[in-house]
XYZ file of C-alpha atoms in Angstrom:
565
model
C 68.906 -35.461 12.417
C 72.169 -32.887 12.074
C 75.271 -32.711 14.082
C 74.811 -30.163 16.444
C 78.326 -28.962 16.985
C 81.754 -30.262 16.483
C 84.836 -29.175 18.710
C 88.449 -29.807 18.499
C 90.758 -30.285 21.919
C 93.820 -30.072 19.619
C 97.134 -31.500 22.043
C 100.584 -32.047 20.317
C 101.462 -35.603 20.140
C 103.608 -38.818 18.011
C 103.622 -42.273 17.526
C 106.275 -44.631 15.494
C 106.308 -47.974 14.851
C 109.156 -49.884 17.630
C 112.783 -48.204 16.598
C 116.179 -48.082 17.927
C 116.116 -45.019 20.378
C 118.574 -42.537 20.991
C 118.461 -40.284 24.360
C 118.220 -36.925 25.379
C 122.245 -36.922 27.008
C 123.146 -38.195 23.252
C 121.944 -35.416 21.697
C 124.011 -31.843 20.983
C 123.655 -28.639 19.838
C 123.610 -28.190 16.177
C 122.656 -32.201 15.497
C 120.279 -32.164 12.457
C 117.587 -34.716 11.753
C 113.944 -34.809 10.741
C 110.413 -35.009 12.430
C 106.975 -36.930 10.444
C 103.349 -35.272 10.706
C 100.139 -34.583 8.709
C 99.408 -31.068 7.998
C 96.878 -32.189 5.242
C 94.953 -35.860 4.547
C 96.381 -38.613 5.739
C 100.279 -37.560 3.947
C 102.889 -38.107 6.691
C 105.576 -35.911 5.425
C 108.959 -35.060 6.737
C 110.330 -31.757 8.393
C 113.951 -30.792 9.305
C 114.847 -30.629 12.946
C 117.295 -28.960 14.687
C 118.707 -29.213 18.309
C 119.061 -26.095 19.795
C 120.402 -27.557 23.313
C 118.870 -29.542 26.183
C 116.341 -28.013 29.105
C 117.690 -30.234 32.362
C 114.754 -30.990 35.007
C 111.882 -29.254 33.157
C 109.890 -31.562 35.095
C 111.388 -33.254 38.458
C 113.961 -36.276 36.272
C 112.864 -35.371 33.336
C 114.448 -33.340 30.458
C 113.121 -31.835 27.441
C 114.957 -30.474 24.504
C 114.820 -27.497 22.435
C 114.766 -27.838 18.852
C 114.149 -25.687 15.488
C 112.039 -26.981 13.118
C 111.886 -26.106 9.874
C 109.979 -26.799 6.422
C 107.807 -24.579 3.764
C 104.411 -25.147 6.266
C 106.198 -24.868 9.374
C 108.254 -22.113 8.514
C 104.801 -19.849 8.147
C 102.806 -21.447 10.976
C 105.417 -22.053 13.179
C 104.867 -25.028 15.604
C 101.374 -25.917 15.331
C 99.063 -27.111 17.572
C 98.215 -31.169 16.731
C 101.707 -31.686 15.959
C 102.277 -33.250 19.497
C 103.459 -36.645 19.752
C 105.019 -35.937 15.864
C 107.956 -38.116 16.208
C 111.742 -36.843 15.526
C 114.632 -38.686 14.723
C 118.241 -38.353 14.642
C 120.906 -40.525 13.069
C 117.765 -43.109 12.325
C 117.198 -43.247 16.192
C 114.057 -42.373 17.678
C 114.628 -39.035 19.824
C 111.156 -38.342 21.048
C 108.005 -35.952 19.950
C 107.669 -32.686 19.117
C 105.315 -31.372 22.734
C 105.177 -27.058 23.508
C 106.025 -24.294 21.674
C 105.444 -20.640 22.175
C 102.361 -18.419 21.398
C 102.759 -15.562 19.104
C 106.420 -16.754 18.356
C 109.005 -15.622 15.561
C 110.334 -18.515 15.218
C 109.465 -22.309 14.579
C 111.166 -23.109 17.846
C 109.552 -26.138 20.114
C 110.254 -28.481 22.866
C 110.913 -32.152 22.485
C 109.849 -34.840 25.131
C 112.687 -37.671 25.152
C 111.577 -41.033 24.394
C 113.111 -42.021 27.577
C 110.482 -40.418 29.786
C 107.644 -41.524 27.265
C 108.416 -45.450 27.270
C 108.654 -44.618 31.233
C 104.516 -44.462 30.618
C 104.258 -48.208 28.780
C 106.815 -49.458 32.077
C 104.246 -47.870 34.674
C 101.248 -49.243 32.911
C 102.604 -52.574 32.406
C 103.350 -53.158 36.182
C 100.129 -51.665 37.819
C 97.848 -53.250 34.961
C 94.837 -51.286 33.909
C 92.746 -51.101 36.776
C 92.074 -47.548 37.972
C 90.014 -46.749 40.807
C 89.392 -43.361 42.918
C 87.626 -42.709 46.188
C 86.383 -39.621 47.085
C 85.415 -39.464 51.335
C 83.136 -36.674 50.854
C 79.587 -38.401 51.489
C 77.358 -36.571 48.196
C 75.864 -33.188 49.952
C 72.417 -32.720 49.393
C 72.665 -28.840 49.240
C 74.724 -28.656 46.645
C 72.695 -31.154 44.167
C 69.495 -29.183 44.761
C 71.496 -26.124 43.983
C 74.412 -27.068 41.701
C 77.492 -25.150 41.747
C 78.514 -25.237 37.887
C 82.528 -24.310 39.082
C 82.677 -28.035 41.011
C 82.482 -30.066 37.721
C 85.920 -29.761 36.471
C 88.590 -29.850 38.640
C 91.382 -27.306 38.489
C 93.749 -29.310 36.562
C 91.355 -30.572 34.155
C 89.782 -25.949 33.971
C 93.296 -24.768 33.440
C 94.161 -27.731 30.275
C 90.747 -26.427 28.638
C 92.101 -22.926 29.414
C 95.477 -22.790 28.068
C 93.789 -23.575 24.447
C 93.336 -26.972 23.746
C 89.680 -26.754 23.577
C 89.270 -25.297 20.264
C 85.806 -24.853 18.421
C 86.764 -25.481 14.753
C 83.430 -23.373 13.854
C 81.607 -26.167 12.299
C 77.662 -26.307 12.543
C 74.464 -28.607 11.731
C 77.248 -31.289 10.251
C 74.494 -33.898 8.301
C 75.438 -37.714 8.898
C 73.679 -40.996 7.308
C 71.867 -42.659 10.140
C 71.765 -46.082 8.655
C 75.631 -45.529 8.455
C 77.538 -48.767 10.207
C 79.729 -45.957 12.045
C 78.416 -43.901 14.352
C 77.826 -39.980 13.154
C 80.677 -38.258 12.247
C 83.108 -40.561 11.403
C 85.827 -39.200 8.737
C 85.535 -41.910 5.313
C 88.593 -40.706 4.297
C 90.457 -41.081 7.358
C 93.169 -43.962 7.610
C 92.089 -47.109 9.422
C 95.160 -48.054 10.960
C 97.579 -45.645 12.738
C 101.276 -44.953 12.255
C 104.155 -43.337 13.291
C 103.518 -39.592 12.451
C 99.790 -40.119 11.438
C 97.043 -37.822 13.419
C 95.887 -39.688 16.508
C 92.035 -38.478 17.968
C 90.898 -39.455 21.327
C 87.433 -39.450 21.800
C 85.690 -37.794 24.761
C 81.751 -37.480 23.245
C 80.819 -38.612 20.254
C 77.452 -39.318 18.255
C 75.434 -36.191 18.193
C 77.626 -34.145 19.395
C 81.708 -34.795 18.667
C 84.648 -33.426 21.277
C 87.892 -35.380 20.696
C 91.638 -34.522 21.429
C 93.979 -34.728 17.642
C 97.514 -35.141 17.706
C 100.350 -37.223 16.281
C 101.191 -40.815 17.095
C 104.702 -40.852 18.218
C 105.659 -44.851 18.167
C 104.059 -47.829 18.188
C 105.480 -50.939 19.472
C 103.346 -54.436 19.401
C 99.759 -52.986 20.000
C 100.808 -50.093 22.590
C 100.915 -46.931 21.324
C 102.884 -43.549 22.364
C 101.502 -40.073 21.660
C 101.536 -36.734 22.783
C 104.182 -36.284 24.792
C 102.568 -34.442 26.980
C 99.302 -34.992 29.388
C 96.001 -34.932 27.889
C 94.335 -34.059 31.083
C 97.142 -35.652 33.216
C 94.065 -38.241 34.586
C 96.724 -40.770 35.707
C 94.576 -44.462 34.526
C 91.984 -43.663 32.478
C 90.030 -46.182 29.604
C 88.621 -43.523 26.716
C 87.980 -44.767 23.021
C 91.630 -44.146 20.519
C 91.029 -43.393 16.858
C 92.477 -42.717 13.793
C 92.163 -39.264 12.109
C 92.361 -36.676 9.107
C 93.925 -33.410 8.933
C 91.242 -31.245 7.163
C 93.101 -28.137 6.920
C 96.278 -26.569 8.622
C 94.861 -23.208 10.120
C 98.033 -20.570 10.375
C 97.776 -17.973 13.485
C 100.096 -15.550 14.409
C 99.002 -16.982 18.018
C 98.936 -20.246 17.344
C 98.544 -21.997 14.623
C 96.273 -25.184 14.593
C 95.086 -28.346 12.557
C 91.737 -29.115 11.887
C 90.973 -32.764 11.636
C 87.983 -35.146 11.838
C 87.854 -38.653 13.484
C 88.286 -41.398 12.115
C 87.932 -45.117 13.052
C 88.258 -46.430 16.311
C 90.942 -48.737 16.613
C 91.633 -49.169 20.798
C 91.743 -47.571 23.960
C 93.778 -44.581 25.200
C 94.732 -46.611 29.208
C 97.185 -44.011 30.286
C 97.479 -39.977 30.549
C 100.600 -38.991 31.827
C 102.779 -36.156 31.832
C 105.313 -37.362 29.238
C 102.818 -38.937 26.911
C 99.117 -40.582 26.699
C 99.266 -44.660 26.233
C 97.058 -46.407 24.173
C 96.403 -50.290 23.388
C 95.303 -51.644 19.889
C 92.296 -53.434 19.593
C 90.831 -53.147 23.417
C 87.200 -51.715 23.468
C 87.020 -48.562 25.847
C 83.281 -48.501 27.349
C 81.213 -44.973 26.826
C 78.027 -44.466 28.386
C 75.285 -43.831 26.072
C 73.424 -40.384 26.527
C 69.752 -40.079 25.009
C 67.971 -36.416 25.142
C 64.852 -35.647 24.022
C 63.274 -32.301 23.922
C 59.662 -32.256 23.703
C 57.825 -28.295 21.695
C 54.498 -29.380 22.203
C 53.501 -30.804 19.071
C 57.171 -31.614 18.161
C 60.037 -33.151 19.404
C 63.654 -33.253 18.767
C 65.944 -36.434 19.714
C 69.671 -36.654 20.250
C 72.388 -39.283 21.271
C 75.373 -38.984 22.655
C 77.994 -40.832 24.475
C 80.191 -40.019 26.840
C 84.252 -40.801 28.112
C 83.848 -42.347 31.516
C 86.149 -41.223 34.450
C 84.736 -39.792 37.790
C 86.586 -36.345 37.016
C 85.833 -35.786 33.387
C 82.817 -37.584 32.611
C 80.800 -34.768 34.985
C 82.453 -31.621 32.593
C 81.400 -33.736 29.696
C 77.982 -34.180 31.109
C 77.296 -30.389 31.533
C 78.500 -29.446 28.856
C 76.310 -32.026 26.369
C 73.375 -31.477 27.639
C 74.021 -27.150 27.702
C 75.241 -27.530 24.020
C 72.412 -29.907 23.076
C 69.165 -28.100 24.619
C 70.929 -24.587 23.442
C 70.934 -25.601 20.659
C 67.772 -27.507 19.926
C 65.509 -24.872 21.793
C 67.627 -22.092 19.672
C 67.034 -19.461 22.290
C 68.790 -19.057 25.664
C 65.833 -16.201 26.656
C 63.169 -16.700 29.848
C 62.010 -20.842 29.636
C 61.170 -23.548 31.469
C 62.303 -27.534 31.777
C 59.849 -29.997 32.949
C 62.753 -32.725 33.087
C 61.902 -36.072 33.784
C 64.443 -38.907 33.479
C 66.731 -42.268 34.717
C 70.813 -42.544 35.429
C 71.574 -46.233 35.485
C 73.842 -47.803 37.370
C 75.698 -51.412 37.092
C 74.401 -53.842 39.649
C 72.622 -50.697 41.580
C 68.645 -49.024 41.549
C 68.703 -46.051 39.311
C 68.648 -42.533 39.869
C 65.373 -40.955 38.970
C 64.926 -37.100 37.864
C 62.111 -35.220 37.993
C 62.074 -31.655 38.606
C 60.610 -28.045 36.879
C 63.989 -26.192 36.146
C 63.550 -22.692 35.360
C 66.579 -19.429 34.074
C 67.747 -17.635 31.270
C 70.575 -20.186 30.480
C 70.646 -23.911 29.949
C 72.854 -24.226 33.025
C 70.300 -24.542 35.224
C 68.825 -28.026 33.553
C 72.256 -29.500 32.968
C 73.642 -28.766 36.599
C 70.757 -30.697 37.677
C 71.956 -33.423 35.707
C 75.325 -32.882 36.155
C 74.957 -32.974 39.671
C 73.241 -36.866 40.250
C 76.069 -37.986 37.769
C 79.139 -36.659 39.497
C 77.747 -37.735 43.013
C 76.798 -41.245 41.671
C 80.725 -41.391 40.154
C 82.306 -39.993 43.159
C 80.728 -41.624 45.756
C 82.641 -42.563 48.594
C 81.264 -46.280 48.771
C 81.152 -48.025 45.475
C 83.197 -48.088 42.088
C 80.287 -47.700 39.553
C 79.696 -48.082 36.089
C 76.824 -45.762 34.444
C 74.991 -47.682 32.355
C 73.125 -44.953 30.431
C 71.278 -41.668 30.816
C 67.932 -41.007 29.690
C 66.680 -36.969 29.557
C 63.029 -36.440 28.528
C 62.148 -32.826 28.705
C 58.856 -30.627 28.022
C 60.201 -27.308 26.985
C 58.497 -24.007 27.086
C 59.576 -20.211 26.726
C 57.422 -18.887 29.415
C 59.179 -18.464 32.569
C 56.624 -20.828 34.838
C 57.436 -19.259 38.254
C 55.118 -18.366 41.364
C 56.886 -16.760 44.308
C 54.695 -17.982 47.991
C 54.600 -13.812 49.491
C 52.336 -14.766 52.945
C 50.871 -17.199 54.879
C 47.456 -16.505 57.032
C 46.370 -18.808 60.296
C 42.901 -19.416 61.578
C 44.558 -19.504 64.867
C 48.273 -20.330 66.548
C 46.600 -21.996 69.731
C 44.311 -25.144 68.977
C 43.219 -28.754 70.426
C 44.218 -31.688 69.543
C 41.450 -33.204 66.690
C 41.123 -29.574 65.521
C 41.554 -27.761 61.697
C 43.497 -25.018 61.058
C 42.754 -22.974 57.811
C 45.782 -21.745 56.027
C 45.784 -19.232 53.349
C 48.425 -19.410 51.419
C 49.204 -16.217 48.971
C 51.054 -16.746 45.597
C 52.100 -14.240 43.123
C 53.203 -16.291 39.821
C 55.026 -14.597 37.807
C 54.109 -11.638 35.546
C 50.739 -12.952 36.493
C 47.716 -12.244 38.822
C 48.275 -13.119 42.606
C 45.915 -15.925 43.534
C 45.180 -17.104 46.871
C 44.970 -20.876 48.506
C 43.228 -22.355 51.004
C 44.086 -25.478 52.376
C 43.067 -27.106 55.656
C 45.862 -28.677 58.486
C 43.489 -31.905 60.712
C 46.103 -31.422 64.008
C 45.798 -35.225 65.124
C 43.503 -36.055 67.723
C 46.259 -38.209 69.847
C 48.519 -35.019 69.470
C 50.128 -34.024 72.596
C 50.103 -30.576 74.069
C 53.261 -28.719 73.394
C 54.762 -26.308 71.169
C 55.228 -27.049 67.703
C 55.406 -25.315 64.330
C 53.681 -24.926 61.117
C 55.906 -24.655 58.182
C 55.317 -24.682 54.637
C 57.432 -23.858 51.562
C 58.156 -25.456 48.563
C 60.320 -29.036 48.223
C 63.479 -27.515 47.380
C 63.756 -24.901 50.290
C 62.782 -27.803 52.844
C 65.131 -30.123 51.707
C 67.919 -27.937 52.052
C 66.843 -27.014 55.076
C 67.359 -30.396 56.220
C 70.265 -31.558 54.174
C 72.661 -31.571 56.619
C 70.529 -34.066 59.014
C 69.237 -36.383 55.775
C 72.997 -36.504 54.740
C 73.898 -38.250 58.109
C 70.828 -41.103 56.734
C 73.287 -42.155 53.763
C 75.833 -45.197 54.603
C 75.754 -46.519 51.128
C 75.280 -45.579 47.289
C 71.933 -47.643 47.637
C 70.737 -45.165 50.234
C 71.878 -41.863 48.581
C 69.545 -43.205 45.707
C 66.601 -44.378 47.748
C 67.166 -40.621 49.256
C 67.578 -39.213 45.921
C 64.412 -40.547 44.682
C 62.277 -39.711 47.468
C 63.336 -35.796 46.700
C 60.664 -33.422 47.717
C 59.521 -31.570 44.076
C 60.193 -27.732 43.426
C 57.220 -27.524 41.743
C 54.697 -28.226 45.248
C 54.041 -26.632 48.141
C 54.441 -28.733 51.487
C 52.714 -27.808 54.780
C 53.569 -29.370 57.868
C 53.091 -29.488 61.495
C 56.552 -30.255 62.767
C 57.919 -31.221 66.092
C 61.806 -30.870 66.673
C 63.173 -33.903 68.607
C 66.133 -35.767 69.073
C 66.852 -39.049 66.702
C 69.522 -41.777 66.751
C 70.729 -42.844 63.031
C 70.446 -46.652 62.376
C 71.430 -46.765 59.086
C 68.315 -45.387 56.901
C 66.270 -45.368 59.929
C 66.081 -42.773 62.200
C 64.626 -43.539 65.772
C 63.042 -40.302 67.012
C 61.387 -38.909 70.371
C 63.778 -41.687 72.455
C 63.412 -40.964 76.383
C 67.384 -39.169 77.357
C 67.646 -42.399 79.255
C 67.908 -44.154 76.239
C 70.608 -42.263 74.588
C 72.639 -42.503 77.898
C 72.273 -45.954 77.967
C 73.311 -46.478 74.499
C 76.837 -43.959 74.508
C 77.358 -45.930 78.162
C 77.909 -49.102 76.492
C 80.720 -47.415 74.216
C 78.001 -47.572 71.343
C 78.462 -44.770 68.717
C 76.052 -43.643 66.436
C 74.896 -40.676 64.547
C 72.265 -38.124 66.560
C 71.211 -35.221 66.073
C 68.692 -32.794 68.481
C 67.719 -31.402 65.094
C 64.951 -33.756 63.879
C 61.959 -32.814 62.514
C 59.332 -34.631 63.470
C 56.155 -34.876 60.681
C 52.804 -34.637 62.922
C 50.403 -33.330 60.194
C 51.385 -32.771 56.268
C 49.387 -31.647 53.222
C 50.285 -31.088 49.670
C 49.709 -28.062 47.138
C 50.673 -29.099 43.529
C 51.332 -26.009 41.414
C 52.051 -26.222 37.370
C 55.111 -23.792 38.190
C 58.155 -23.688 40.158
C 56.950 -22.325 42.894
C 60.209 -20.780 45.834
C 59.485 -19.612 49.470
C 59.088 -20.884 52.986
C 57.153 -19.516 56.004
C 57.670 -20.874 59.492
C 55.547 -20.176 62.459
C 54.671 -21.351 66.428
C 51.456 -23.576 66.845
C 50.806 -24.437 70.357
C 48.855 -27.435 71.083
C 47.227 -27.320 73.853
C 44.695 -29.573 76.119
C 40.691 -29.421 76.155
């Protein structure tokens, strides 16, 4: 198999092995010392540095300082990206790491972050430990996982890091790699297997098939905890994402900003911290990834990728969407008319998994991997549990003809009938680009129904369940139920028809108690008892199925009434 693409979130940052610091109110104007990064290989090599004067309160308590740097590289490039974390000293001392500069600047002139505020980061993780967790109180809505909005996966912190130009594409395509290799794809041989002071730090956020990791510059490193950056990678707070060595391939001049381009090297602990004055990581700890698996089905081919992914309930959802849209774009090589038969498993530590199965049709590959995305962000940020994904498993049938059949009307034998009567439905569909074709199924009204109004709907499993997702979301109390619910997903690809009766229902957990006298509900709410109702239930009297080989969208509604012999 080849790599499929290779990207480059390129954040300044240093490291140093443990020396005496000096602080930001020690330093002047016009003090001189010198700064260590990479620009090529694994050479740390020296730059002059130059303080300029002190920023007070860039950040509430926290100072930064400006500097100059100098040097025959940096004098052309001017302060390039991947130099964050690159560690400056002055009179021996430990000052901090280079961590901003300018776009389209004149000038090699930078910002430092003080060592001060970056050992603050080893402090804070040393007296909350490593634990993270986060609770979200939103209960998962239904609507929005049978329709995904694609804008909900990254938060706005996480959107506007990825905007201001970290996430840079180094251009690099179909990258071969030796699969009986003992390191997984992609893996620089070259690249240094210990880290140091000034060396190029990469954190790892996919990796395998597909490679995204943030380079920079290790700023200091004191027992097994190591300082970079100095700045936020993401600003995640607690966070537990694979730390590796790196190469610097190539230093890339810009006249907007001029970058490194690295590859990753080996892994050698776990980033545990992402803060604003630096990202922490720990030597030798193993950060867990969850393993991805994708495979793409042609017919009489098929195409097989791995991938695995950061986990943290904020980025791991991103990172989800945008593996699977980079793998199937690029393994279907098209992004015209198609259509996803997707069937597949998210599993979850100590929980049932999450089963997929749905027809997924569009001109894009965002339609398939907000599907996915979806089920993975509600799993993660699920108001009841802290989870662990075990793995994801994607098997998908792909085909460039746009499999789509639009339901345009709905006949009747008859709106008035008996109970222990048939009514004969004909039900029109118009597939697409294709001939209209007509149905005929048959509704058996029960013989013990009672006389009353009711309706007959019938669309297809999507349009119902929205319908109704505000009423099934008030069935979910736990992460076990949101599954169960999950699984039990009506498909896109049928056609349900019903005859429904609305009614009133109490919520007992899963089970919902429908058709109870008024009497009872007043009795219950008397004795100070409250639980979830709704006058909104949809009752089930009479259902039949229509399995189509498309996606089929629409919904009809209309009276029936029931009435006696």
């Amino acid at each position: 198999m080849k790599k499929i693409l290779l990207f480059t979130l390129f954040l300044i940052s240093s490291l140093s092995f443990a020396v005496e610091p000096i602080i930001s109110s020690q330093l002047h104007k016009g003090m001189k010392g010198y700064g260590l990064t990479v620009f090529k290989g694994n050479t740390i090599e020296r730059f002059p540095v130059e303080v300029l004067g002190l920023l007070q309160n860039q950040t509430p308590g926290e100072n930064r300082v400006l500097v100059r740097c100098g040097g025959p590289v940096i004098e052309k490039a001017g302060i390039i990206a991947g130099m964050s974390g690159s560690p400056v000293y002055f009179e021996g001392k430990l000052a901090g790491a280079i961590s901003f500069g300018w776009e389209f600047g004149q000038e090699p002139i930078g910002g430092l972050t003080p060592i001060e505020s970056m050992q603050s980061v080893t402090r804070l993780y040393g007296t909350r430990g490593n634990e993270h967790s986060l609770r979200f109180e939103e209960i998962p809505d239904i609507s929005k996982i049978l329709n995904p909005d694609l804008k909900s996966f990254l938060p706005k912190e996480l959107k506007d890091a990825f905007r201001r130009g970290y996430f840079v594409s180094s251009g690099f395509r179909s990258l071969p790699f030796s699969a009986g290799s003992a390191s997984f794809a992609g893996e620089a041989t070259d690249a240094p297997k210990h880290l140091k002071p000034g060396g190029a730090i990469a954190v790892a956020l996919t990796r395998g098939d597909l490679n995204l990791y943030a380079i920079g510059t290790v700023t200091s490193i004191d027992g097994n905890y190591v300082l970079a950056f100095g700045h936020p990678m993401f600003g995640l707070g607690s966070i537990s994402v694979p730390m590796h060595t790196a190469t610097i391939l190539a230093t890339y001049p810009s006249l907007k900003s001029s970058n490194k381009l690295g590859a990753i090297g080996a892994e050698v602990g776990t980033i545990v911290e992402d803060r604003s004055a630096a990202i922490l990581g720990i030597v030798g700890e193993k950060a867990d990834m969850i393993p991805m698996t994708v495979k793409v089905n042609f017919g009489d081919r098929s195409t097989s990728y791995s991938v695995e992914l950061a986990e943290h309930p904020l980025l791991t959802p991103y990172l989800t969407n945008l593996a699977v849209n980079t793998i199937l774009t690029t393994a279907c090589e098209t992004v015209g008319l198609h259509t996803f038969n997707l069937r597949g498993r998210i599993d979850i530590d100590r929980h049932p998994p999450l089963k997929l199965n749905a027809m997924v049709i569009g001109t894009s590959m965002a339609g398939i991997s907000g599907q996915v995305t979806s089920l993975v962000q509600a799993v993660l940020q699920n108001p009841y549990d802290s989870v662990h994904i075990k793995g994801i498993t994607l098997n998908l049938n792909y085909s460039e003809r746009l499999r789509l059949a639009q339901l345009v009307k709905v006949k009747s034998s008859g709106v008035r009938v008996h109970p222990g009567e048939t009514v004969h439905l004909q039900l029109y569909i118009k597939p697409y680009q294709r001939d209209l074709f007509i149905k005929n199924i048959t509704l058996a009204v029960p013989a013990n129904m009672k006389p009353g109004d009711y309706h007959v709907e019938i669309g297809d499993g999507f349009s119902i369940m929205k319908r109704e997702s505000k009423v099934l979301k008030q069935k979910i109390e736990s992460l076990d139920g949101f599954i169960r619910l999950v699984n039990a997903f009506l498909r896109n690809s049928k056609l349900y028809v019903g005859l429904t009766e609305k009614t009133s229902a109490l919520f007992m957990g899963e089970s919902v108690q429908s058709s109870l006298p008024g009497s009872v509900m007043e009795t219950v709410e008397m004795q100070g008892v409250h639980i979830p109702r709704t006058g909104k239930w949809k009752e089930f009297r009479a259902v039949d199925v229509l399995t189509l080989d498309d996606v089929v969208q629409g919904y009809f509604s209309f009276p029936m009434k029931i009435v006696a012999r």
